[in-house]
PDB file of C-alpha atoms in Angstrom:
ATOM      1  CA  UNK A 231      29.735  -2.032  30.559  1.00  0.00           C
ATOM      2  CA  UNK A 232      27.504   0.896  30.546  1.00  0.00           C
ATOM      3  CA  UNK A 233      28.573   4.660  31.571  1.00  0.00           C
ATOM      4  CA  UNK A 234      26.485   7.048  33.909  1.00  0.00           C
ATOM      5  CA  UNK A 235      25.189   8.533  30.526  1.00  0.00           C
ATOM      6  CA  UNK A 236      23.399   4.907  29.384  1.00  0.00           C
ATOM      7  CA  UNK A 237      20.753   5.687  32.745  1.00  0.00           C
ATOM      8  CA  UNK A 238      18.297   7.511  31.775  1.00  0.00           C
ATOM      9  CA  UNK A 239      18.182   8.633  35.495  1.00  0.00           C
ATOM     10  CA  UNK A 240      21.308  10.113  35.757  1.00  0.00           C
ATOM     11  CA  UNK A 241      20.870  14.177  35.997  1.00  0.00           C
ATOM     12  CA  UNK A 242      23.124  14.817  33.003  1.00  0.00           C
ATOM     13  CA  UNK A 243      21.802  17.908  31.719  1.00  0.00           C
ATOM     14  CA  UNK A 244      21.786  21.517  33.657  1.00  0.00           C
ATOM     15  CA  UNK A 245      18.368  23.364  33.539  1.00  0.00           C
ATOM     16  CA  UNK A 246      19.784  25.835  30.495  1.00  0.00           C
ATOM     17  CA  UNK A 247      20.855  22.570  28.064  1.00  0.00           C
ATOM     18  CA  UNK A 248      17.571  20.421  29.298  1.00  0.00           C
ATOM     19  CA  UNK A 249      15.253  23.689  28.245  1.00  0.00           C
ATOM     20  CA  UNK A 250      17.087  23.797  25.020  1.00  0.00           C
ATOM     21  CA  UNK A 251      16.982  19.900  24.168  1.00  0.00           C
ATOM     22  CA  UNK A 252      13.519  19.946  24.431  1.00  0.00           C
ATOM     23  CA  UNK A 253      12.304  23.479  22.890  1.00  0.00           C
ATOM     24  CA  UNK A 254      10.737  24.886  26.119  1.00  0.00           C
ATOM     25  CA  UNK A 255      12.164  27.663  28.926  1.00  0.00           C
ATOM     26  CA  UNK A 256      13.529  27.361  32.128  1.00  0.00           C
ATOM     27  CA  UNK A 257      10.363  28.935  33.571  1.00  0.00           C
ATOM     28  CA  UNK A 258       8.477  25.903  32.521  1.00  0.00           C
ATOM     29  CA  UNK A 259      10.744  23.521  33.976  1.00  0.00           C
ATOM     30  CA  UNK A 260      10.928  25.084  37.365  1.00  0.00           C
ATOM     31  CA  UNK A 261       6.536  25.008  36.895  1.00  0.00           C
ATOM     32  CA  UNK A 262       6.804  21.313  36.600  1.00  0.00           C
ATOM     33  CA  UNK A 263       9.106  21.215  39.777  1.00  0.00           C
ATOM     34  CA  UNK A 264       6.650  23.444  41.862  1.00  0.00           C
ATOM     35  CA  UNK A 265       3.479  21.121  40.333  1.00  0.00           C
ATOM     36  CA  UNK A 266       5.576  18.042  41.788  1.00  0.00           C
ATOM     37  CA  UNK A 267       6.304  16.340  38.702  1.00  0.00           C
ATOM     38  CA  UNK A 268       9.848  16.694  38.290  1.00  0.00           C
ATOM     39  CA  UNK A 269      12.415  17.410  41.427  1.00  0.00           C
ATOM     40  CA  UNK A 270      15.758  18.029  39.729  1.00  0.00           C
ATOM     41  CA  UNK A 271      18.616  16.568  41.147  1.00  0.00           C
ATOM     42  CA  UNK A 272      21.427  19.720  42.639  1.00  0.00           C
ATOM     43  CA  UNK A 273      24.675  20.217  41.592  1.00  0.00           C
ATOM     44  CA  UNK A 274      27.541  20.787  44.569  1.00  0.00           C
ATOM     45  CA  UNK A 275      26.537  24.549  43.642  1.00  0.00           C
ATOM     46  CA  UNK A 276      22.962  24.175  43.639  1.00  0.00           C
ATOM     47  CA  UNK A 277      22.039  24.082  40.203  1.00  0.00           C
ATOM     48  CA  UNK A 278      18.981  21.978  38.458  1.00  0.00           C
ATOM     49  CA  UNK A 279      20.341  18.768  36.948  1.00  0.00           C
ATOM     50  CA  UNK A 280      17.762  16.646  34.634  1.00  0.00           C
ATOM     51  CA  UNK A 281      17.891  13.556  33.604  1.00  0.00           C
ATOM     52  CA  UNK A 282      16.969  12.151  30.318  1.00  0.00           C
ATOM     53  CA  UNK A 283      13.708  10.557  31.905  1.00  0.00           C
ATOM     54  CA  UNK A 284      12.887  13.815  33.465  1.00  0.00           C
ATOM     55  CA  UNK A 285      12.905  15.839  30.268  1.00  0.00           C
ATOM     56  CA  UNK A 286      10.481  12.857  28.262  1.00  0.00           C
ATOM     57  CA  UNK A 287       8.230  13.515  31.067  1.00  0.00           C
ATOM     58  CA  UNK A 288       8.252  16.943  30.216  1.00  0.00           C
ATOM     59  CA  UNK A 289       8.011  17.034  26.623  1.00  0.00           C
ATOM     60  CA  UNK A 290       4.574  14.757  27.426  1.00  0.00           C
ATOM     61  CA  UNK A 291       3.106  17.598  29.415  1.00  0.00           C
ATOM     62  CA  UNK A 292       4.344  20.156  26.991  1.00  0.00           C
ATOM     63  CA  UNK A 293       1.946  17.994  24.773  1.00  0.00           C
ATOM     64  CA  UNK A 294      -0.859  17.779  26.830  1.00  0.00           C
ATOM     65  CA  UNK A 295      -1.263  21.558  27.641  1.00  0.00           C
ATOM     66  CA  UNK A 296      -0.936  21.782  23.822  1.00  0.00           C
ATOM     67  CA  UNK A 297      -3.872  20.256  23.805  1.00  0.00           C
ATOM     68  CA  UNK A 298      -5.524  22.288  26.042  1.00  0.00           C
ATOM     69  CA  UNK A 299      -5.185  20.293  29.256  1.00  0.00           C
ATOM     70  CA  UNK A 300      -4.946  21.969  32.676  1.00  0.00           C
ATOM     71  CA  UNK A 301      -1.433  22.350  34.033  1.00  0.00           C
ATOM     72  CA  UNK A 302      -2.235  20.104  36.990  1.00  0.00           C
ATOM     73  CA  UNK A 303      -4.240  17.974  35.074  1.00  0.00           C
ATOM     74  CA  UNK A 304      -1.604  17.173  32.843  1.00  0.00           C
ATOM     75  CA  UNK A 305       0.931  16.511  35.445  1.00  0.00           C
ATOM     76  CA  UNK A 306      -1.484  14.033  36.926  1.00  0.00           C
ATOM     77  CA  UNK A 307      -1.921  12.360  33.510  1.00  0.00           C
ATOM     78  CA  UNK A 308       1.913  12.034  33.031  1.00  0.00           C
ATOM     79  CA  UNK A 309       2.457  10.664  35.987  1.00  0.00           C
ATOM     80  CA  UNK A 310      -0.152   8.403  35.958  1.00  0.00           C
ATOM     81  CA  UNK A 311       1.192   7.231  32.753  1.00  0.00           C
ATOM     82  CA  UNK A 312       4.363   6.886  34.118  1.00  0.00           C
ATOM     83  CA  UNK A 313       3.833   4.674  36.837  1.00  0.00           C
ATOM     84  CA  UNK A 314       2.018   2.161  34.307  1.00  0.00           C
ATOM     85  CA  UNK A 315       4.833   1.673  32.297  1.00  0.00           C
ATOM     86  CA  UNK A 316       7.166   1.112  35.486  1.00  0.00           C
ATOM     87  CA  UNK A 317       4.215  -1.119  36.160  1.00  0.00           C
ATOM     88  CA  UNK A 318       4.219  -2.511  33.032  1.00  0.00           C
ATOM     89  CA  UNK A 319       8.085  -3.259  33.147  1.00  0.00           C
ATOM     90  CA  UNK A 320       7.957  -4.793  36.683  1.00  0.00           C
ATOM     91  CA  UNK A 321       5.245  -7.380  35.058  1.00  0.00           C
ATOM     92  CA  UNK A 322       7.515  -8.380  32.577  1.00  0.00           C
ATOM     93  CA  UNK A 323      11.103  -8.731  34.778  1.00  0.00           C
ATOM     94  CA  UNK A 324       8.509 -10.879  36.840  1.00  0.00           C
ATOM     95  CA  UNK A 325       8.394 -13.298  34.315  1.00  0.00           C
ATOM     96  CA  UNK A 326       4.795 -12.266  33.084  1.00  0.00           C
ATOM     97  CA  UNK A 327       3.604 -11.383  29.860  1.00  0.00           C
ATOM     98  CA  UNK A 328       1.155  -8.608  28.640  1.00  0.00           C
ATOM     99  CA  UNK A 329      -0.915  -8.688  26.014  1.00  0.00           C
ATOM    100  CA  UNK A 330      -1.925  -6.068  23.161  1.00  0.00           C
ATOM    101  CA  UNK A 331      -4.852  -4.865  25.270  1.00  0.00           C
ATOM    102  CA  UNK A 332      -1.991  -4.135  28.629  1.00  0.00           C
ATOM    103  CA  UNK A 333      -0.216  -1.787  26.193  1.00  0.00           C
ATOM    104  CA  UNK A 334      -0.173   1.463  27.791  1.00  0.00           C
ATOM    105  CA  UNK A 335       0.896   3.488  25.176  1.00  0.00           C
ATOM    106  CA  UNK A 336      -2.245   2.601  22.422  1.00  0.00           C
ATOM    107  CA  UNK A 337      -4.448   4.998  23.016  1.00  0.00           C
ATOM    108  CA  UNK A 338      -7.787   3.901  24.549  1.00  0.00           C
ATOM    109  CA  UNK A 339     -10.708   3.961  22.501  1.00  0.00           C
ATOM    110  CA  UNK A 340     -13.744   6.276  24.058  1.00  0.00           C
ATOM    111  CA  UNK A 341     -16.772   4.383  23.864  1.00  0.00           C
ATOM    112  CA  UNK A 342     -18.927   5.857  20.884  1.00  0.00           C
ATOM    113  CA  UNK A 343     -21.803   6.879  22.925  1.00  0.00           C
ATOM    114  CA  UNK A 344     -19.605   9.047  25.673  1.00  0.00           C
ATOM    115  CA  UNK A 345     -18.479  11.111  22.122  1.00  0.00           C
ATOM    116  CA  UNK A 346     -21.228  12.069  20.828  1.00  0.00           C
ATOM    117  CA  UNK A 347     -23.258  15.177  21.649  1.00  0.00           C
ATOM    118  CA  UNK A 348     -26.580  14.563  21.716  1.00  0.00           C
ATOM    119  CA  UNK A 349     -29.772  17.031  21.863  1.00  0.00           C
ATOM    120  CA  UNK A 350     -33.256  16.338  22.763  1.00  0.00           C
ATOM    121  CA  UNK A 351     -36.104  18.360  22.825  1.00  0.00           C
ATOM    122  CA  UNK A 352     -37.330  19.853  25.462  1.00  0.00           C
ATOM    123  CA  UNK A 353     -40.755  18.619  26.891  1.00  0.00           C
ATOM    124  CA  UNK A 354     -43.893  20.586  25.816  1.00  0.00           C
ATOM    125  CA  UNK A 355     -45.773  21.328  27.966  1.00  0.00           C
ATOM    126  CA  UNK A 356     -49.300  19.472  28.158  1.00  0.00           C
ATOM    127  CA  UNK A 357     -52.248  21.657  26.294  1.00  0.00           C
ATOM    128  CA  UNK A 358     -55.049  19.295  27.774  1.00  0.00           C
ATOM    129  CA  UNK A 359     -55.063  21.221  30.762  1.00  0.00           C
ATOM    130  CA  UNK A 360     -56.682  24.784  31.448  1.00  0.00           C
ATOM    131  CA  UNK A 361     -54.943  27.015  33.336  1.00  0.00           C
TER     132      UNK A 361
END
């Protein structure tokens, strides 16, 4: 039989311990609760209380704005992501199967053309003509 602390659901950490678990401050949890990410479950007292699915959600963005990516943008991404792999696990307590290609967590290969930077000259103008 599993405890409250097997569900990765249950808000088991305050916002101090959750900020220290995963190396960032309080400030940018509370960012990720104003961007709509995150909404911390309250304590009889009112205090923040994460849960250990809240705080690998946050470690992604942490990621992504390492990266470079927007704030917002990177909130969008994780959740995004997120809802694929509850997606992804309602498929499969369905009874269905997914392949290689369904995994959402292999990276998606950009198409070689998109990556590139390409120049081209710019047009000359035509010399037959007099002006």
């Amino acid at each position: 039989m599993g405890t409250a602390f097997d569900d990765a659901d249950f808000p088991a950490y305050t916002m101090g311990r959750a900020a220290d678990i995963i190396g960032v401050t309080p400030a940018f949890l509370r960012s990720l609760g104003a961007a709509g990410l995150i909404e911390p479950e309250r304590s009889l007292g009112g205090h923040r209380r994460y849960s250990r699915h809240q705080l690998q959600l946050a470690v992604r963005v942490r990621q992504l704005l390492d990266e470079g990516i927007l704030l917002t943008a990177a909130c969008r991404i994780v959740m995004l992501e997120d809802r694929l792999a509850a997606a992804h696990r309602r498929i499969v307590a369905l009874g269905g199967v997914l392949t290689a290609d369904d995994d959402a967590d292999l990276p998606t290969q950009t198409h070689p053309d998109i990556a590139m930077t390409r120049y081209y000259p710019s047009p000359r103008p035509d010399r037959s003509v007099a002006p």
